[in-house]
Amino acid sequence: MIGNTDIIRSLHQITSYPLDLGLEIYQEYPFLKMGVTSSVQHYAALLTPVAEEIIAANPQYTHWVLTSPPRHRRPGAANLLCRAVYERLKRKAGAADYLSIVELANTEEAVFTFGNDTDFSNYHDYSKFSFEKRSTLKRKHDFVIKEENFLNKGIVFINDINVTGAGHEYIRQIFASVYPDNVNWLYIIDCDASVGRARPELESEINNFKIKSVLDFAAILTENEIEHTAKCVSNLFTFDIEALQQLLKLLNPTQKSKLWDAVIEEDLYHGALFKDKIDLLRSHCVA
């Protein structure tokens, strides 16, 4: 999915459907989306050489910025990836002199609340939606780019996946409003427009093919070093009370505390819709 001013690189290109989920590129992806540190580092190790190629191919820039999609409070997988690639690039001699990272955030006006199940579905199930619905939802989540952070600098925008192009196009338009040069877009997975717009739900398939039950989710939380992403927190609230009780029995006190801290920091799960689940989490996670 490449526009007139787009420079898109990816580790993998989806050109047909159905997907072959046995491919190596997909194996760590569901865990990346939850924030599993080893999975973040796995993909960061693959993306870093591509970022180095981009920088080397554009000597007209004396300073480079790495950035990623705007977030609310908890990071998304792409934000963790961006940080990890930045840390790897910094190890190169002299890189600290020309390299920086900028983390974008949604404006306060764009912070949303979940008044009903549909609101929550529009947030958590975004990866199932069509190009048109994604475009509509993206317009509700505004963010601001500070021109001084990017002007006259090379930009590498790191993201995990581009399926329908809705998110890509929305962010591209905002960058174009303040930044005249091309942005270098770096994805783990990019999807041909004809495939992604015909089968947008393929993103959900990739996200979830290894997380099909509360026990799968519990294994991620108990067996790995993890920095809970916004997606991980929202996934928690898809389970009913009985499943949550089962999950909490499998977590040790430290794991419960970290999970609760992530829920509180994200600050989206309040009100009547989530009261019973929040009460349950508080009773098990707060000493």
PDB file of C-alpha atoms in Angstrom, residues 62 124 127 138 157 258:
ATOM      1  CA  THR A  62      22.186  14.909   9.741  1.00  0.00           C
ATOM      2  CA  HIS A 124     -10.759  -3.723  21.218  1.00  0.00           C
ATOM      3  CA  SER A 127      -8.466  -5.252  13.915  1.00  0.00           C
ATOM      4  CA  LYS A 138      -9.277   7.004  13.523  1.00  0.00           C
ATOM      5  CA  PHE A 157       7.988   5.643  11.598  1.00  0.00           C
ATOM      6  CA  LYS A 258       1.825  -5.376  37.803  1.00  0.00           C
TER       7      LYS A 258
END
